[in-house]
Amino acid sequence: MIETISGWLFDIYPNETGLSVWLIGEDGKRYQFQQDFTATFYAAGPAASLRSLWRWLKEQPIPVRLSRTERKDVFSGIITVLAVEILQPVKLDELFRNMAAAYPDLTYYDSDISIALRHAAKYDTFPLARCRLEVRGEKIVSISALDTPWDLEPEAAPLRIMSLEPDCDPARKDPKAILVSYGRVSYSLPFDKPVPFLIGLRADIRRYDPDVILTSWGDTWLLPFLMKLSQDNGVALPLNRDESQELVEKKERTYFSYGQIMYRGRQVLLRGRWHLDKHNAMMWGDYGLIGVLEMARVTRQPAQEAARLSPGTGISSMQFVTAMQKGILIPWHKGQSERPKTAMDLIRSDMGGMVYQPTVGLHRDVGGIDFVSMYPGIMVRFNISPEVPRAGNDLEPGPGEPGIIPMTLAPILNKRLALKSALLTLNKYDCRRPVYSALASAEKWLLVTCFGYLGYKNARFGRIEAHESVTAFGREALLRAKEAAEDMDYEILHMYVDGLWVQKEGCKTPKDFEALLAEVTERTGLPISMDGVYRWVVFLPSKVDQRVPVANRYFGVFQSGEIKVRGIEARRRDTAPFISETQMAIMEILARAEDADGLKDVLPKAQAFVQKQMSALRMMKVPVEKLLVSQKLSRELGEYSTPSPAARAVRQLEATGKVVRPGQRVRFLFTLGKPGVSAWDVPEQPDTRCIDIARYRTLLQRAVDTVLAPIEQSVNGGKDSECLYLFPIKKAETLAEGGSQNLGEHNVPSNHIPYNGMQGGER
Amino acid sequence: MGRTLPSATMVFMQEEAAFGRFRRALRRSDQVALDDLFVSARQHLAATQYAAHALPFEVMLLAMLLEEHKEVMKLRERMEAGSTQSAGNPPLPGFSQEDAPPAETEEKND
Amino acid sequence: MITSIEPKTGSWILLIGPRNLNGTLLEAIAKLGSIGLVRVLDGGNRFAAYKVARAVRGQAEILKRITVARAFNCYQVLSLLEDTPSIPSPFLVLDMLSTFYDESVKARERKRLLYACIVQLKRLVRNAGGVVSIHPPAVPSQTATELLKMVQDYTFDSYYVVPKPSPYEPMRLF
């Protein structure tokens, strides 16, 4: 008897005989089905070796179906391969490992692709895809996907989310209770008495049967803690919905790879349910659950993995799905090497995007225009892909069918463009705005990484020549945009890889720039859009030498009132929150000015605010947490000749038994005397009287100066207040954090005034 | 994969460093002027890199010359504007007290 | 102290030393390029094109005789060697082991690949002279030492390059 059930695809994982497939039914029930599924990988090499491999495989205990077939290798074209179809997908890794050890010299394909991804490629599905299943009893007979990852407003699945939060940060002190929330229920469950605690939690999980268990520190502390408690007290916790399965635990790993220390933290994943750890989800801070679901949807990775992986791996997954659907082999190793080129050609081609020096100073009514996802756009528009031959360097599309890369990227790009246009038309208060914004940002993040993956050392479909073509096209596109702007009498204030800042008398609103945008698209074939018109924007010089402009270091206010900031303290991860917040607050005050002329009115308010913050700092009225500096440990402690502040803090942590691996961040306060830092995540609270207030004041002053000095100069100094070369040469300071920088070469007497200092834009 | 060659900024710094001994042996006031030349070259890093010249220093020299010439053009303009004005007028536009050049030159009117 | 590097057909010269040894290699490349075709296989992103360009005073004809191919993981190093024809033009493999220190590839696999690379080196030196440079790993490990030793064991002429003393001796009055 065949039944039809519709719902949302929820979880897929291999079991002894095939796959377990979980569905959230339209009827609200959660279903678990069984599906037969096979996984195939391929081997290529000399015919004699393949024959030997055939015999070897036949002798293995794991059942396989063997055949000889032809498939396309992206770099070598159509080749003959031995196809190995495994009837029990759960055994794939084991078989492959043994095979690769016995026959190391053969070339393998499709050998390390996850089951979930294979399933997604075969049925064109993805997490939370709307599906219709035909089932006979527990067995799935067929699956059809009813929507696609590209729909802007798919019907949302009714996910049941249970949140489990320890009552404090386990790195700081030992938690005593868990805050449990789901539906309208929210209460604290202490675990001083483990058995009642476990029984209570078990009852909650059984009653509510959540789809998602959302935690803080679930990977690193909470779930391991719960598992141990459960084991020690003999009370089973149904964390997995599929209680026949074990929890999937991944240990933490540090390893040395390509000159960098890589660190991957511990993970605990569930079966039949999702465990998402807010502190271990790549994008949680910015996009929350919506972002994670979108990543899972678009990359087709199971949600638990999508949450924890970098977007680069997401792009790889998408490429694999495209490859599998197109019948293209996925190489096991990234073995394709570069074709030799002459030293002359290397000099000509090995470049990145164009980075111009901005015209330092304050400018008004400036249009910020950007190519929309330039590199991916180039890859799609000009068909740049490792298997597509390139003729010359003109902006011409590569011949033939679209390659893997453009095929993979095109739908993400289109979705991003669709979201962006939708956002433009939506009312400011439309409740879809934040959702669309989150989605658009998720797509953008994915797209930003795909460029690196074109040439990335481990990208299966990477090829450095393609990487170089893309940057060459990017430079060409930027130059043509510059020429279009100059032909239309715009002044160019700054250019950075895929964006330009332009200014023209009389151009004050986005509409005024439309003709320019159209012309650029005409000349380049790429879409370009308006980031916004700045009421005013300040391009900053180098802190070390103020005659030297710095690219991508600016702050400004759009006509909408929105602030845009790049490259200054507030944007750096190691700046103490108090200082970032002060800097941003100053800018918000400045943003109240209607236009550049209004700055003189708001300036006193900003200055008064700064005084208040300084005074708060002096009197230590600032919460200690806001003074925390967070720096990465860049190497093993033993390798430092002079330990950085981070290294000194790590030493303190290690004295209390905590281990910090290179690549991890450590939080600390600057304190008086030696060693000058006090690690934060230690059992005793650092003494607030020991905080090096003077140092924080210096850091605060510096951050304040970054933002206020240009405004003050502009308002007070010189006749030409629209665009000034602003700052007189100061004696170079030594930088306090992370050791000193020797600036001896640039010491300049303080009475030296640059008379050739006008950088252009002088009226 | 990716860039093997150093970035434009790094190339600039390497070239600048290559003249470290020359600079050291100069008088202090001459060092200041030399630094200005390098600052000028620094304004054109993007073009220097795009030029893809085998010897980037040659392009840097051109950039220094470019900035010098721009300066000459500006000064020429000001002189021509100044000579059509009668004596005793206020300072020329764009010239505030702060960026008045050192006293040796003849810029300041009287 | 190496004053000149002259590869001769039949075997390769192995140079083991700190990273600043690279400068000498680049000079060697420049010199060989002024005589004829030179092939550089870059295993660790060491080919500083501008330095070579300066050494040959920017002469385009020389720069066109120097070919470079880069490998970004140990599989590519082997692939690079396999794709290099055995012709009578000198070749240099820069920083050959850099990618072999990467621990994300199993030790056994790395050794297998390295051995295959050595087989390729033997093929290439039948018709040309070669130079191979190796720098010790940034993070020492058992496997790294074994890999280094493997290359040494198959080489006839190894040279250890000692780090040059600092050119700025403190001034002494007596």
Tab-separated table of N, CA and C in Angstrom, chain C residues 10-59:
chain	number	residue	atom	x	y	z
C	10	GLY	N	73.176	14.855	-14.578
C	10	GLY	CA	73.490	13.572	-13.956
C	10	GLY	C	73.074	13.511	-12.496
C	11	SER	N	73.104	14.634	-11.811
C	11	SER	CA	72.646	14.619	-10.419
C	11	SER	C	72.148	16.003	-10.044
C	12	TRP	N	71.484	16.066	-8.945
C	12	TRP	CA	71.031	17.387	-8.525
C	12	TRP	C	71.801	17.815	-7.287
C	13	ILE	N	71.914	19.138	-7.139
C	13	ILE	CA	72.557	19.717	-5.970
C	13	ILE	C	71.461	19.990	-4.951
C	14	LEU	N	71.656	19.523	-3.726
C	14	LEU	CA	70.655	19.760	-2.693
C	14	LEU	C	71.178	20.823	-1.739
C	15	LEU	N	70.445	21.853	-1.546
C	15	LEU	CA	70.822	22.909	-0.605
C	15	LEU	C	69.832	22.902	0.544
C	16	ILE	N	70.364	22.740	1.751
C	16	ILE	CA	69.497	22.741	2.925
C	16	ILE	C	69.898	23.921	3.780
C	17	GLY	N	68.969	24.758	4.093
C	17	GLY	CA	69.364	25.889	4.924
C	17	GLY	C	68.188	26.773	5.265
C	18	PRO	N	68.490	27.857	5.966
C	18	PRO	CA	67.416	28.780	6.359
C	18	PRO	C	66.868	29.527	5.150
C	19	ARG	N	65.772	30.203	5.382
C	19	ARG	CA	65.065	30.840	4.278
C	19	ARG	C	65.907	31.860	3.515
C	20	ASN	N	66.864	32.488	4.182
C	20	ASN	CA	67.583	33.539	3.462
C	20	ASN	C	68.536	32.972	2.411
C	21	LEU	N	68.593	31.675	2.363
C	21	LEU	CA	69.346	31.005	1.303
C	21	LEU	C	68.704	31.301	-0.053
C	22	ASN	N	67.453	31.642	-0.011
C	22	ASN	CA	66.702	31.872	-1.233
C	22	ASN	C	67.344	32.924	-2.128
C	23	GLY	N	67.904	33.955	-1.508
C	23	GLY	CA	68.521	35.030	-2.291
C	23	GLY	C	69.582	34.493	-3.241
C	24	THR	N	70.392	33.596	-2.715
C	24	THR	CA	71.455	33.001	-3.548
C	24	THR	C	70.845	32.248	-4.723
C	25	LEU	N	69.754	31.585	-4.456
C	25	LEU	CA	69.102	30.822	-5.517
C	25	LEU	C	68.561	31.745	-6.598
C	26	LEU	N	67.991	32.851	-6.166
C	26	LEU	CA	67.446	33.775	-7.149
C	26	LEU	C	68.562	34.329	-8.026
C	27	GLU	N	69.697	34.594	-7.416
C	27	GLU	CA	70.833	35.060	-8.220
C	27	GLU	C	71.248	33.990	-9.224
C	28	ALA	N	71.255	32.746	-8.764
C	28	ALA	CA	71.613	31.652	-9.665
C	28	ALA	C	70.646	31.589	-10.837
C	29	ILE	N	69.371	31.794	-10.530
C	29	ILE	CA	68.356	31.764	-11.592
C	29	ILE	C	68.635	32.878	-12.589
C	30	ALA	N	68.938	34.048	-12.079
C	30	ALA	CA	69.219	35.184	-12.963
C	30	ALA	C	70.410	34.868	-13.872
C	31	LYS	N	71.445	34.313	-13.258
C	31	LYS	CA	72.651	34.008	-14.054
C	31	LYS	C	72.373	32.959	-15.119
C	32	LEU	N	71.659	31.902	-14.723
C	32	LEU	CA	71.356	30.850	-15.692
C	32	LEU	C	70.466	31.392	-16.803
C	33	GLY	N	69.550	32.291	-16.423
C	33	GLY	CA	68.636	32.861	-17.415
C	33	GLY	C	69.364	33.703	-18.431
C	34	SER	N	70.493	34.295	-18.016
C	34	SER	CA	71.207	35.126	-18.990
C	34	SER	C	71.939	34.264	-20.006
C	35	ILE	N	72.097	32.968	-19.700
C	35	ILE	CA	72.765	32.069	-20.648
C	35	ILE	C	71.762	31.332	-21.518
C	36	GLY	N	70.654	30.894	-20.912
C	36	GLY	CA	69.690	30.114	-21.696
C	36	GLY	C	68.418	29.887	-20.910
C	37	LEU	N	67.667	28.879	-21.324
C	37	LEU	CA	66.375	28.591	-20.695
C	37	LEU	C	66.579	28.012	-19.287
C	38	VAL	N	65.767	28.489	-18.340
C	38	VAL	CA	65.811	27.949	-16.976
C	38	VAL	C	64.400	27.613	-16.552
C	39	ARG	N	64.237	26.495	-15.849
C	39	ARG	CA	62.883	26.145	-15.418
C	39	ARG	C	62.850	26.139	-13.895
C	40	VAL	N	61.899	26.898	-13.358
C	40	VAL	CA	61.783	26.974	-11.907
C	40	VAL	C	60.495	26.291	-11.483
C	41	LEU	N	60.607	25.356	-10.540
C	41	LEU	CA	59.423	24.717	-9.972
C	41	LEU	C	59.348	25.221	-8.543
C	42	ASP	N	58.339	25.969	-8.256
C	42	ASP	CA	58.284	26.647	-6.971
C	42	ASP	C	57.372	25.900	-6.017
C	43	GLY	N	57.981	25.275	-5.005
C	43	GLY	CA	57.190	24.469	-4.076
C	43	GLY	C	56.764	25.219	-2.835
C	44	GLY	N	57.194	26.470	-2.698
C	44	GLY	CA	56.873	27.173	-1.456
C	44	GLY	C	56.717	28.662	-1.645
C	45	ASN	N	56.291	29.043	-2.832
C	45	ASN	CA	56.036	30.461	-3.068
C	45	ASN	C	57.291	31.310	-2.856
C	46	ARG	N	58.383	30.849	-3.383
C	46	ARG	CA	59.672	31.492	-3.120
C	46	ARG	C	60.200	32.308	-4.274
C	47	PHE	N	59.535	32.214	-5.406
C	47	PHE	CA	60.115	32.870	-6.569
C	47	PHE	C	59.799	34.360	-6.535
C	48	ALA	N	60.756	35.149	-6.069
C	48	ALA	CA	60.531	36.597	-5.962
C	48	ALA	C	60.868	37.220	-7.303
C	49	ALA	N	59.831	37.368	-8.119
C	49	ALA	CA	60.051	37.790	-9.503
C	49	ALA	C	60.746	39.139	-9.607
C	50	TYR	N	60.403	40.053	-8.719
C	50	TYR	CA	60.998	41.392	-8.821
C	50	TYR	C	62.482	41.362	-8.515
C	51	LYS	N	62.862	40.504	-7.573
C	51	LYS	CA	64.296	40.441	-7.242
C	51	LYS	C	65.084	39.927	-8.437
C	52	VAL	N	64.519	38.918	-9.082
C	52	VAL	CA	65.192	38.381	-10.266
C	52	VAL	C	65.235	39.445	-11.352
C	53	ALA	N	64.134	40.159	-11.503
C	53	ALA	CA	64.075	41.213	-12.528
C	53	ALA	C	65.148	42.260	-12.274
C	54	ARG	N	65.322	42.619	-11.008
C	54	ARG	CA	66.350	43.604	-10.679
C	54	ARG	C	67.724	43.056	-10.997
C	55	ALA	N	67.921	41.767	-10.679
C	55	ALA	CA	69.233	41.164	-10.917
C	55	ALA	C	69.571	41.167	-12.403
C	56	VAL	N	68.588	41.081	-13.266
C	56	VAL	CA	68.877	41.116	-14.702
C	56	VAL	C	68.567	42.482	-15.298
C	57	ARG	N	68.470	43.463	-14.433
C	57	ARG	CA	68.217	44.833	-14.868
C	57	ARG	C	67.000	44.961	-15.773
C	58	GLY	N	66.013	44.161	-15.518
C	58	GLY	CA	64.753	44.309	-16.236
C	58	GLY	C	64.759	43.833	-17.676
C	59	GLN	N	65.818	43.171	-18.074
C	59	GLN	CA	65.878	42.783	-19.484
C	59	GLN	C	64.815	41.745	-19.814
